[in-house]
Coordinates of C-alpha atoms in Angstrom, one line a residue:
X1 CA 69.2 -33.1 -22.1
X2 CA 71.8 -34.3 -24.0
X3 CA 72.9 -37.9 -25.9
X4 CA 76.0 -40.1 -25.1
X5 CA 77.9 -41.6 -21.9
X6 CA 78.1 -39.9 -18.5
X7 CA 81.0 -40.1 -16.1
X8 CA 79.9 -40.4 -12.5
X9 CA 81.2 -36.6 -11.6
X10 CA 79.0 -35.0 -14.3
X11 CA 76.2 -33.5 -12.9
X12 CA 72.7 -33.2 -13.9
X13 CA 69.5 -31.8 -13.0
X14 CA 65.8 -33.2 -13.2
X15 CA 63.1 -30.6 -12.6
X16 CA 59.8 -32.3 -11.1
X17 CA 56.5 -30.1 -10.9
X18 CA 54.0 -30.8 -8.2
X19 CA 50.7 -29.7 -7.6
X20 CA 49.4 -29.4 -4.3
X21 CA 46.2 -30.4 -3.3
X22 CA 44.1 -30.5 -0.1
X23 CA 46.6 -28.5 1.7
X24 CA 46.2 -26.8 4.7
X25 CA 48.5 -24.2 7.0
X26 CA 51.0 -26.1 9.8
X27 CA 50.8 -29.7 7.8
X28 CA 54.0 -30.8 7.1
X29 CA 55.2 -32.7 4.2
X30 CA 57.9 -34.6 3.9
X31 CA 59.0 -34.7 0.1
X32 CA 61.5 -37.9 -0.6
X33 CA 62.8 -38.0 -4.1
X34 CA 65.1 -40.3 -6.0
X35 CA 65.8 -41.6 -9.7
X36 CA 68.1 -43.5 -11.9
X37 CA 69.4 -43.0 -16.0
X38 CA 70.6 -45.4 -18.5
X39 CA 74.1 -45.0 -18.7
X40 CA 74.8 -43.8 -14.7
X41 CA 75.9 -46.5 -13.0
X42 CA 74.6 -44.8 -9.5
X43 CA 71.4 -44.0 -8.7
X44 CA 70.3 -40.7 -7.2
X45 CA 69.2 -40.1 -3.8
X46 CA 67.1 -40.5 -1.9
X47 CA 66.9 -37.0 -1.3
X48 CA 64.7 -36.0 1.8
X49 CA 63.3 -31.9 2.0
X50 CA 60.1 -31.6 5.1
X51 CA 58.2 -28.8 3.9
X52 CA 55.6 -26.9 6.0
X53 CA 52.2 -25.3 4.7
X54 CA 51.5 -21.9 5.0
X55 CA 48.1 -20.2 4.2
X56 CA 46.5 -17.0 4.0
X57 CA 43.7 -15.4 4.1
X58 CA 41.1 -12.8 2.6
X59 CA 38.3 -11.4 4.8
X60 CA 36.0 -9.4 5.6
X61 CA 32.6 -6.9 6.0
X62 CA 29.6 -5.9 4.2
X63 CA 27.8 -3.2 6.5
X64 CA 24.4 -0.7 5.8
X65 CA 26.7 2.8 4.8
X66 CA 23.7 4.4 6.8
X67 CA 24.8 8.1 6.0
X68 CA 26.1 7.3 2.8
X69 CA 29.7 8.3 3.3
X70 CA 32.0 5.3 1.9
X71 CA 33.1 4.8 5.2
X72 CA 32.3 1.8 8.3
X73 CA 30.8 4.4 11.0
X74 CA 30.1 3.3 14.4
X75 CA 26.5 1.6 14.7
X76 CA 26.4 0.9 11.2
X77 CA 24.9 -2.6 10.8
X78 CA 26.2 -5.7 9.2
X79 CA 24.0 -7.3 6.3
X80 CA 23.6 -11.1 6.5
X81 CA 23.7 -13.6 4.2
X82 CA 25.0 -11.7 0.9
X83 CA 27.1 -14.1 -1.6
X84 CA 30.4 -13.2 -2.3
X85 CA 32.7 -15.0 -4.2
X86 CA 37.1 -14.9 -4.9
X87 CA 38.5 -15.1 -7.9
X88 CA 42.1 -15.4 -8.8
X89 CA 45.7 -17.4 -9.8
X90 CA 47.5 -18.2 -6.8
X91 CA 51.4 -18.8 -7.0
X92 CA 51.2 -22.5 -8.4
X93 CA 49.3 -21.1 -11.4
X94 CA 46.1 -22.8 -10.2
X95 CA 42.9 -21.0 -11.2
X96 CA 40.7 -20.2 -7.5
X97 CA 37.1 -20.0 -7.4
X98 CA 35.4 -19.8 -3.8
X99 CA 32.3 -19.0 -2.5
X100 CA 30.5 -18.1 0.8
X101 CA 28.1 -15.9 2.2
X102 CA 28.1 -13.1 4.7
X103 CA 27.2 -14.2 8.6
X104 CA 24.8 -12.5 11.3
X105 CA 27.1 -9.6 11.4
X106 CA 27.6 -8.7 7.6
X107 CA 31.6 -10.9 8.2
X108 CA 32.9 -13.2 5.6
X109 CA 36.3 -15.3 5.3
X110 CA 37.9 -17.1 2.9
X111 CA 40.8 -19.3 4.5
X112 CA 43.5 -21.9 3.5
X113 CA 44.6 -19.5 0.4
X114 CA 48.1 -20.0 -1.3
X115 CA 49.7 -16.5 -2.0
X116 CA 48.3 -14.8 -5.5
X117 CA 46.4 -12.8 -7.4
X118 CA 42.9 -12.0 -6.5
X119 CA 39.9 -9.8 -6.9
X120 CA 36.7 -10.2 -4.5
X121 CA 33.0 -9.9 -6.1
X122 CA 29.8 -9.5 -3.8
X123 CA 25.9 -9.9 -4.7
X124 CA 23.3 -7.5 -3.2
X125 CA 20.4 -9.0 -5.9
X126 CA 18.8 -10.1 -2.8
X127 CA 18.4 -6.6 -1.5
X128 CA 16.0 -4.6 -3.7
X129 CA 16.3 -0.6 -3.3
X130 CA 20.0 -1.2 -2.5
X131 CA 23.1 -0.1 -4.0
X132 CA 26.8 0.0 -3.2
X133 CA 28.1 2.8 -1.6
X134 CA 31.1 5.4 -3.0
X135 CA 34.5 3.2 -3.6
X136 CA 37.7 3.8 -1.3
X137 CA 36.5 7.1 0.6
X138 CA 38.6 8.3 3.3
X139 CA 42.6 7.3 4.3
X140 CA 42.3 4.1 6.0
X141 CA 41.7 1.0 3.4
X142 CA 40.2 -0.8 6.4
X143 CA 36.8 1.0 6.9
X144 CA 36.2 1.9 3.5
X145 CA 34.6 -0.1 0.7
X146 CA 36.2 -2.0 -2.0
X147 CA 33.3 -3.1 -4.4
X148 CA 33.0 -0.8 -7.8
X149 CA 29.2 0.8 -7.4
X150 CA 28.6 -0.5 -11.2
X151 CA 29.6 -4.0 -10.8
X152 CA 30.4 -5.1 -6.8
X153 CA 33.7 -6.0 -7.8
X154 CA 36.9 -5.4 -6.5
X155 CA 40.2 -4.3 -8.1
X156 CA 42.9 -7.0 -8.7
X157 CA 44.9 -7.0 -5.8
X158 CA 48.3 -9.6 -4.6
X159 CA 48.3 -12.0 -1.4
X160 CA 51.1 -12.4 0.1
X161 CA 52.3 -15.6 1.4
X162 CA 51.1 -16.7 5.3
X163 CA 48.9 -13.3 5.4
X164 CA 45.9 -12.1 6.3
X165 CA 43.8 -9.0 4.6
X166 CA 41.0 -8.4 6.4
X167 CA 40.0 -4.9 4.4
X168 CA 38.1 -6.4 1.6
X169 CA 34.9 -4.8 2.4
X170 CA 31.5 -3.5 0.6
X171 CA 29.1 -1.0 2.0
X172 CA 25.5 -1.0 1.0
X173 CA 23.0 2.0 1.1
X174 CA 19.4 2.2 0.4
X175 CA 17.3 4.0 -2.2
X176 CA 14.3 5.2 -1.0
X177 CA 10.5 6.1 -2.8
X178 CA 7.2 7.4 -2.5
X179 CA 3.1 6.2 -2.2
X180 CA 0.6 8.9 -3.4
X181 CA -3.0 7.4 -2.5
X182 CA -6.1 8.7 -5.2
X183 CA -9.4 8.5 -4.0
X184 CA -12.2 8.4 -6.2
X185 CA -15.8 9.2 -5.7
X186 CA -19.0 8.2 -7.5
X187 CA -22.6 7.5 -7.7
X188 CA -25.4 10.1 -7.3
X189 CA -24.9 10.8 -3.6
X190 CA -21.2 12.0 -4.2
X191 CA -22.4 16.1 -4.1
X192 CA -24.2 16.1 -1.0
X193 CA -23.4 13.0 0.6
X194 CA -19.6 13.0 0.1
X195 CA -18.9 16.7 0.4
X196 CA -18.1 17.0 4.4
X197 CA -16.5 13.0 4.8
X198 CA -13.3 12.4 6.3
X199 CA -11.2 9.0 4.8
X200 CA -9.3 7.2 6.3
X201 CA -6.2 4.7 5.2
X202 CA -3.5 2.5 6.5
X203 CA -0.4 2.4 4.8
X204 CA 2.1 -0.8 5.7
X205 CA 5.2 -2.2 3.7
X206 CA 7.0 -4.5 3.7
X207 CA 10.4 -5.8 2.6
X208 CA 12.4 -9.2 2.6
X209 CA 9.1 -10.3 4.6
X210 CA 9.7 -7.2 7.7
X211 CA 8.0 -4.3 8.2
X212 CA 9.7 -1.4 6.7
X213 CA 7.1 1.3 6.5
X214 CA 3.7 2.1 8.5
X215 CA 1.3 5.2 8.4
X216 CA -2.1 6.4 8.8
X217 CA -3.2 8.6 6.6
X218 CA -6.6 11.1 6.9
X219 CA -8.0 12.7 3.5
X220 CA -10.7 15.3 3.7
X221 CA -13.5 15.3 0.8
X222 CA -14.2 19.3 1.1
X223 CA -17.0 18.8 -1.8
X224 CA -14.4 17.3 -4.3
X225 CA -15.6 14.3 -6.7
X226 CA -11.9 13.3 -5.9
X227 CA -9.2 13.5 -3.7
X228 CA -5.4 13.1 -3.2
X229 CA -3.1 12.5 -0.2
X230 CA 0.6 14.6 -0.4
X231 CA 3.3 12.1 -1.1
X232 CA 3.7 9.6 1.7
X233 CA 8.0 8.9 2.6
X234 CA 10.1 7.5 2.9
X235 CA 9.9 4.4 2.1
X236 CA 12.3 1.9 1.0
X237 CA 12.6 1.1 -2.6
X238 CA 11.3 -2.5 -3.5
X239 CA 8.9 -2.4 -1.2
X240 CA 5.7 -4.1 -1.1
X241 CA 2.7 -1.6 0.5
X242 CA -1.1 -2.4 0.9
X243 CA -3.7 0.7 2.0
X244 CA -6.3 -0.1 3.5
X245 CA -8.9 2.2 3.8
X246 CA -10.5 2.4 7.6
X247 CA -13.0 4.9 7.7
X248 CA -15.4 5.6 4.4
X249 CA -17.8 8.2 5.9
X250 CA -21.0 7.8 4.2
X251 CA -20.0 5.6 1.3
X252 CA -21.8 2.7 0.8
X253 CA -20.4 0.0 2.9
X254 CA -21.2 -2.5 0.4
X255 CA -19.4 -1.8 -2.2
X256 CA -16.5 -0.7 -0.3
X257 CA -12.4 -1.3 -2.2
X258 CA -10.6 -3.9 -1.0
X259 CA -6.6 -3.2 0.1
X260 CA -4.7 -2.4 -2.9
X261 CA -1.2 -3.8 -3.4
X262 CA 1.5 -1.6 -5.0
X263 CA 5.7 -1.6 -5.1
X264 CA 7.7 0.9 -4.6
X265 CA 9.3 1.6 -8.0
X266 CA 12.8 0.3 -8.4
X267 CA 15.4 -0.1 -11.3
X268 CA 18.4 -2.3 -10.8
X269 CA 20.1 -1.0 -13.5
X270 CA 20.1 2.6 -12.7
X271 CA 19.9 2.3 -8.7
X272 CA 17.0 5.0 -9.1
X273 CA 13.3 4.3 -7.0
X274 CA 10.3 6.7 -7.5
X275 CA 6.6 7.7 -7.1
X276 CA 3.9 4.9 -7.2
X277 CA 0.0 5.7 -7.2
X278 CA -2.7 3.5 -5.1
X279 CA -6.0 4.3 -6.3
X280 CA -9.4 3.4 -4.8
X281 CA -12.8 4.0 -5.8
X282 CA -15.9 5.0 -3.1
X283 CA -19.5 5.1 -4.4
X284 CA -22.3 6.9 -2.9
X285 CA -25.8 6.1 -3.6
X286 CA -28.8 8.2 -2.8
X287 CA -32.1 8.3 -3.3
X288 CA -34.4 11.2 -3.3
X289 CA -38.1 11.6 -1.7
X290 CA -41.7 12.6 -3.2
X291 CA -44.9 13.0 -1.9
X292 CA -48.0 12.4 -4.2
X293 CA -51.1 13.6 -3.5
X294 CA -54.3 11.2 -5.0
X295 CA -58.4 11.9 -4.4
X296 CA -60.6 9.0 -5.1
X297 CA -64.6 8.5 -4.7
X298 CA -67.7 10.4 -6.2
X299 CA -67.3 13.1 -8.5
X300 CA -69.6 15.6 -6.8
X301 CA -67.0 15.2 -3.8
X302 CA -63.9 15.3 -5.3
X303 CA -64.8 18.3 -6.9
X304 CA -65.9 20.3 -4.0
X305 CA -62.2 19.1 -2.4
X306 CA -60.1 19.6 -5.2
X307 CA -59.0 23.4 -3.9
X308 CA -58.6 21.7 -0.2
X309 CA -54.6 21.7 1.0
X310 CA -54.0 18.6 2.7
X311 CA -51.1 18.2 4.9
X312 CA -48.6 15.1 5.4
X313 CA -46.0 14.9 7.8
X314 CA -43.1 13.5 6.1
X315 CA -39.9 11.6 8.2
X316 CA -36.8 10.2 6.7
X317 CA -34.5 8.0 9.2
X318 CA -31.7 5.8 8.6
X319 CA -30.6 2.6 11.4
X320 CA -27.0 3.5 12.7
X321 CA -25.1 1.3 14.8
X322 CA -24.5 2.0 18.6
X323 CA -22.6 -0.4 19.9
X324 CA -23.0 -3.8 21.2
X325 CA -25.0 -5.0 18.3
X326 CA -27.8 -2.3 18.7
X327 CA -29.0 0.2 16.6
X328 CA -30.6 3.5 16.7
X329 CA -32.9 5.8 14.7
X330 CA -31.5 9.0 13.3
X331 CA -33.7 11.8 11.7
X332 CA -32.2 13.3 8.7
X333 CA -35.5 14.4 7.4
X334 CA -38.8 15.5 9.2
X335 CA -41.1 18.1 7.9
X336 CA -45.0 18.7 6.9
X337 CA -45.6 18.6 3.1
X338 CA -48.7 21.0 2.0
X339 CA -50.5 20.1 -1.6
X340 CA -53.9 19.6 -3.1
X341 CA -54.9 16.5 -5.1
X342 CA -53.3 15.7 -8.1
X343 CA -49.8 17.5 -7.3
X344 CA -46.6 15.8 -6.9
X345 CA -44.0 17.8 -4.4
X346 CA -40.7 16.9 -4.7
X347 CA -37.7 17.2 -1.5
X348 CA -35.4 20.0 -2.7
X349 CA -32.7 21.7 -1.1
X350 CA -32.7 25.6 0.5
X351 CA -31.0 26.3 -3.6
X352 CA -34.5 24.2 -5.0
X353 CA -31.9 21.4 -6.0
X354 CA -33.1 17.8 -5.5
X355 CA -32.1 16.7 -2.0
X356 CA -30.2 13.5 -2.0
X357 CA -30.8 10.7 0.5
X358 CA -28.2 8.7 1.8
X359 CA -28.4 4.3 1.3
X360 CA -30.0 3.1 3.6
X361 CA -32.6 6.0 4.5
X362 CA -35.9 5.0 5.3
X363 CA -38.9 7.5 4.7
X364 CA -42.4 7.3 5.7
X365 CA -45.5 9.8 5.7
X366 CA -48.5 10.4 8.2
X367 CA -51.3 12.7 6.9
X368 CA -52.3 15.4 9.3
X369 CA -54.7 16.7 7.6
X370 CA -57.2 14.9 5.6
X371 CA -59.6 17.6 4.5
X372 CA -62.8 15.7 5.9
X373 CA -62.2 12.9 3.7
X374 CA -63.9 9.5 4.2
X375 CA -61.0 7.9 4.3
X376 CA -56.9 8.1 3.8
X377 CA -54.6 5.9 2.6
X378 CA -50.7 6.5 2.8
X379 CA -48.7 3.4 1.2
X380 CA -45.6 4.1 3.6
X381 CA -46.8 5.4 6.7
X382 CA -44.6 3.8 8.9
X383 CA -40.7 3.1 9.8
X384 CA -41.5 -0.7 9.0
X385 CA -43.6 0.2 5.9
X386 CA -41.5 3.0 4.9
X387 CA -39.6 3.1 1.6
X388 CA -36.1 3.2 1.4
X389 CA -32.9 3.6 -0.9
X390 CA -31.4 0.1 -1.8
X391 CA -27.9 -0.3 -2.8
X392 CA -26.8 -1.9 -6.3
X393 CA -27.1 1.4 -8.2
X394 CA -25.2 4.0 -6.8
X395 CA -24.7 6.1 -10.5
X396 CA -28.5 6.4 -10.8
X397 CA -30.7 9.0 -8.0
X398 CA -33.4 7.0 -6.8
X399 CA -37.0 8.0 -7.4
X400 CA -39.1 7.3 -3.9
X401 CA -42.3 8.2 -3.5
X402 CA -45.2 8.4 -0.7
X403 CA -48.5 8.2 -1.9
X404 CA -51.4 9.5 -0.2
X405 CA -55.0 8.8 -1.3
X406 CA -58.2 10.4 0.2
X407 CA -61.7 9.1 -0.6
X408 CA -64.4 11.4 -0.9
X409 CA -68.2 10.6 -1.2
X410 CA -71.1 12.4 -1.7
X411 CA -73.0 12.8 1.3
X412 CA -75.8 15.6 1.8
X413 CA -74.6 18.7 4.0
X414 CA -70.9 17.6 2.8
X415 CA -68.6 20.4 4.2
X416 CA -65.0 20.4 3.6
X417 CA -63.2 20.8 6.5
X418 CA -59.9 20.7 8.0
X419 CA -58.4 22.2 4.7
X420 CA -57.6 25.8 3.5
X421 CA -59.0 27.3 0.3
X422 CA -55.8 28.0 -2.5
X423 CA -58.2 29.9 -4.2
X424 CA -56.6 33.8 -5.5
X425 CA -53.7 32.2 -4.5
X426 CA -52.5 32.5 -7.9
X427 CA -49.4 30.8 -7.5
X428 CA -47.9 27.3 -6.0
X429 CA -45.0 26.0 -5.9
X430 CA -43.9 22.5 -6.8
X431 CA -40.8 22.3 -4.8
X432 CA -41.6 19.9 -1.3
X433 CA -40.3 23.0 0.7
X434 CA -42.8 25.6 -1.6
X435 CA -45.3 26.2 0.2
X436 CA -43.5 27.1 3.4
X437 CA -42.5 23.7 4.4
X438 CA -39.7 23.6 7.3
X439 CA -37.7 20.3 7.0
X440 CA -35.1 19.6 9.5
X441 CA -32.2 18.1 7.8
X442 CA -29.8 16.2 9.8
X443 CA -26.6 15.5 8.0
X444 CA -24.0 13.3 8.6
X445 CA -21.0 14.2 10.7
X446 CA -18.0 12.9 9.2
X447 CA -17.2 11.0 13.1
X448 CA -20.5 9.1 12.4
X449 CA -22.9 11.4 14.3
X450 CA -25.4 13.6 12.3
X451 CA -26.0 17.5 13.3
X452 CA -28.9 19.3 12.4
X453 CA -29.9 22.8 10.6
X454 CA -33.3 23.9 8.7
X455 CA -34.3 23.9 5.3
X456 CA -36.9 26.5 3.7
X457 CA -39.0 27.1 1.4

C-alpha cells in the first residue's frame, strides 16, 4: 500500500484469500472478481477465472497377518468394522480430521481430500488378544503395513493433488493363551471311592460373541486326592471359556460344581496373553457298615448262648439308573458275618482298613443262623428297611449299623442249637471279615458299571 494520487496506468495488486468449503472433484467454479479505490477514477474488472475441483484420495486395508509376516498373503482375511481416523493440513492450511470404519472386507476410504500432509491412525481396542503386525516388511509399500506396533499410527506422509494412495494399510495378528483345569477331591469316600474314576470336562470359548475354542477333556483319578489336566491350546487371548464337567464317576451328584467361567489372560499394554487356572471341587461321601450282635431274655438262657456263633448274611446295594427312567439293583457288598452276643464287627478291607460305602448304598442283614433262639430281630433286614449313606456330609465317614437281637428263654431241656462252640478258640477277631468272612465287593467301573473281586479275612 501506499498514500497519495494514482494515475490510471499505475498498477496495483489486491490479494484476496478464499477458503473453500463443501467442495467436491469435477464441480466447477466460476470465480468473478472486481473492485474500486478512492482516487482511481476506473473501476477494476470484472475479472472472470472458472476453476475446476480436483480431489484425492487415501485408502485402504486392515487384514488378519495370519502367519505373522508384515505382509497381505493370499487368503488372509479382512477385519470389519475397525475405526480409523486421518489426520493432517491439506494445501489451504485447513486442519483435517475424518473418520470411518473398516467394511465387510477389512477396506476403508477416505475421499474428496485436497492435496497435503497426512498420517492415518487405526483402533484394534475392539479386538482383545490382538496386536499389529511388524511395520513395512517386504519391497512393495502396497501389501505391507503402515501402522507403528506401539501406537497404530502411521508416519507423516504428502498427497498429492487429484491422487489416489491406496497403500495405507494395517495388519493384525493374534496372541494366543492357555486353560489348565484343577480338580479337587474331598469327603471321606475320596480313597476308595475316587481312586479308579475317570472325569470328564468341556471346554468352550468364546470371543466377540463366536466360538473360538472347543475341547473335551478326560482326567484320570489314579488314587490322587487331586488332579490336573496338561495345558489345553491354543486359544485366543481375551477369551471367555466355561468347563463344564460331564462325567463325575462316583462323586456325589448332589453337590456336583457348576461351569466355571475364566478369561484368557491378556495385557494391552504389553500385547502378551498367558496361563489361566479353572478349578473345581468333587466330594465323595461314604459311609461304612457294622453288624451288632444283642441277646435278650432270661438269664439262665443267655448264659447257656453266650459262646453260640450266630451267623448274619449281610448285603449292601445301591439303585443305578438303566435307562428309560428305570433303575436296577447292584451288589457292592454281600457276605455272612460270624459273631457271638455282645460283639460288634465292623466291614474292613483285605489290609483290615475300614471299607468305605459309596452315597447312596443301601445295606440290610438276614440272620442265618439264630442259635435256637426264641426269637430274632434284625432292625434292617430288608432293601426297603435297609440303612443307607445320606448325602450332606461328605467330610465325615458314616457310622451304619445292623442290629441283630435274639431272645432266649428258659425252657427245660433247653439245647442250643444251630450254633458252634468258640470255646479254646482263644482268639477272635473283630474285623467283619475275621472270622473267615468272604464278602464280594463290587466296585464301581469308572463307565458306570461295577466289576467284582473277593475280600478276606
Amino acid at each position: 500500500t501506499r498514500p497519495g494520487a494514482f494515475d490510471p496506468s499505475d498498477p496495483f495488486q489486491i490479494d484476496i484469500q478464499m477458503t473453500p468449503i463443501g467442495n467436491h472433484s469435477g464441480d466447477v467454479y466460476r470465480n468473478i472478481t472486481s473492485g474500486r479505490a478512492d482516487g482511481v477514477s476506473q473501476g477494476v474488472g470484472p475479472a472472470r477465472r472458472d476453476a475446476q475441483v480436483i480431489a484425492s484420495q487415501i485408502g485402504d486395508f486392515v487384514w488378519n497377518d495370519l502367519n505373522a509376516n508384515g505382509i497381505q498373503d493370499a487368503g488372509e482375511p479382512g477385519i470389519p468394522g475397525i475405526p480409523v481416523t486421518l489426520t493432517g493440513i491439506d494445501v489451504d492450511g485447513n486442519e483435517v480430521v475424518r473418520t470411518t470404519t473398516t467394511d465387510a472386507d477389512g477396506k476403508y476410504l477416505f475421499e474428496e481430500l485436497a492435496s497435503g500432509n497426512y498420517r492415518v491412525a487405526f483402533d484394534i481396542s475392539s479386538l482383545p488378544g490382538y496386536v499389529y503386525t511388524q511395520q513395512g516388511a517386504g519391497a512393495d509399500p502396497a501389501v505391507d503395513s503402515d501402522a507403528d506396533p506401539a501406537t497404530g499410527m502411521t508416519t507423516l506422509f504428502a498427497l498429492g493433488k487429484n491422487t489416489q494412495d491406496l497403500t495405507i494399510d494395517a495388519g493384525v495378528i493374534q496372541r494366543f493363551g492357555a486353560l489348565v483345569i484343577t480338580k479337587l477331591l474331598e469327603g471321606a469316600g475320596v480313597a476308595e471311592i475316587a481312586a479308579q474314576d475317570q472325569l470328564a470336562f468341556n471346554v468352550t470359548c468364546t470371543l466377540n460373541g463366536s466360538t473360538v475354542f472347543e475341547r473335551d477333556v478326560t482326567l484320570q483319578v489314579n488314587g490322587q486326592t487331586s488332579v490336573t489336566s496338561d495345558e489345553i491350546a491354543p486359544i485366543p487371548a481375551g477369551a471367555e471359556c466355561t468347563v463344564t464337567e460331564t462325567a463325575a464317576g462316583s462323586a456325589d451328584p448332589d453337590s456336583l460344581p457348576a461351569p466355571v467361567t475364566v478369561l484368557i489372560p491378556w495385557d494391552p499394554s504389553t500385547g502378551e496373553s498367558g496361563t489361566v487356572i479353572a478349578s473345581l471341587t468333587n466330594y465323595y461321601s461314604a459311609g461304612t457298615i457294622a453288624v451288632t450282635k444283642q441277646l435278650a431274655g432270661d438269664a439262665a438262657a443267655m448264659q447257656a448262648a453266650k459262646d453260640t456263633v450266630f451267623e448274619v448274611q449281610v448285603t449292601c446295594q445301591i439303585e443305578e439308573s438303566v435307562g428309560g427312567g428305570s433303575a436296577e439293583r447292584v451288589t457292592l457288598y454281600s457276605g455272612v458275618v460270624k459273631l457271638k452276643g455282645g460283639q460288634t464287627k465292623q466291614l474292613t478291607t483285605e489290609t483290615g482298613d475300614t471299607q468305605a460305602l459309596p452315597l447312596g448304598t443301601t445295606c440290610f442283614g438276614v440272620e442265618t443262623v439264630t442259635g435256637g433262639a426264641t426269637s430274632s430281630t434284625v432292625d434292617h433286614d430288608s432293601f426297603e428297611r435297609g440303612v443307607t449313606v445320606t448325602a450332606g456330609t461328605p467330610d465325615r465317614l458314616q457310622a451304619l449299623t445292623i442290629t441283630v437281637v435274639n431272645t432266649f428263654t428258659d425252657q427245660p431241656g433247653l439245647v442250643v442249637t444251630g450254633g458252634r462252640s468258640m470255646l479254646g478258640v482263644g482268639l477272635l477277631t473283630s474285623g467283619l471279615l475275621g472270622g473267615g468272612i468272604l464278602l464280594l465287593l463290587a466296585r464301581r467301573k469308572h463307565s458306570g458299571g461295577r466289576g467284582k473281586s473277593q475280600l478276606r479275612g
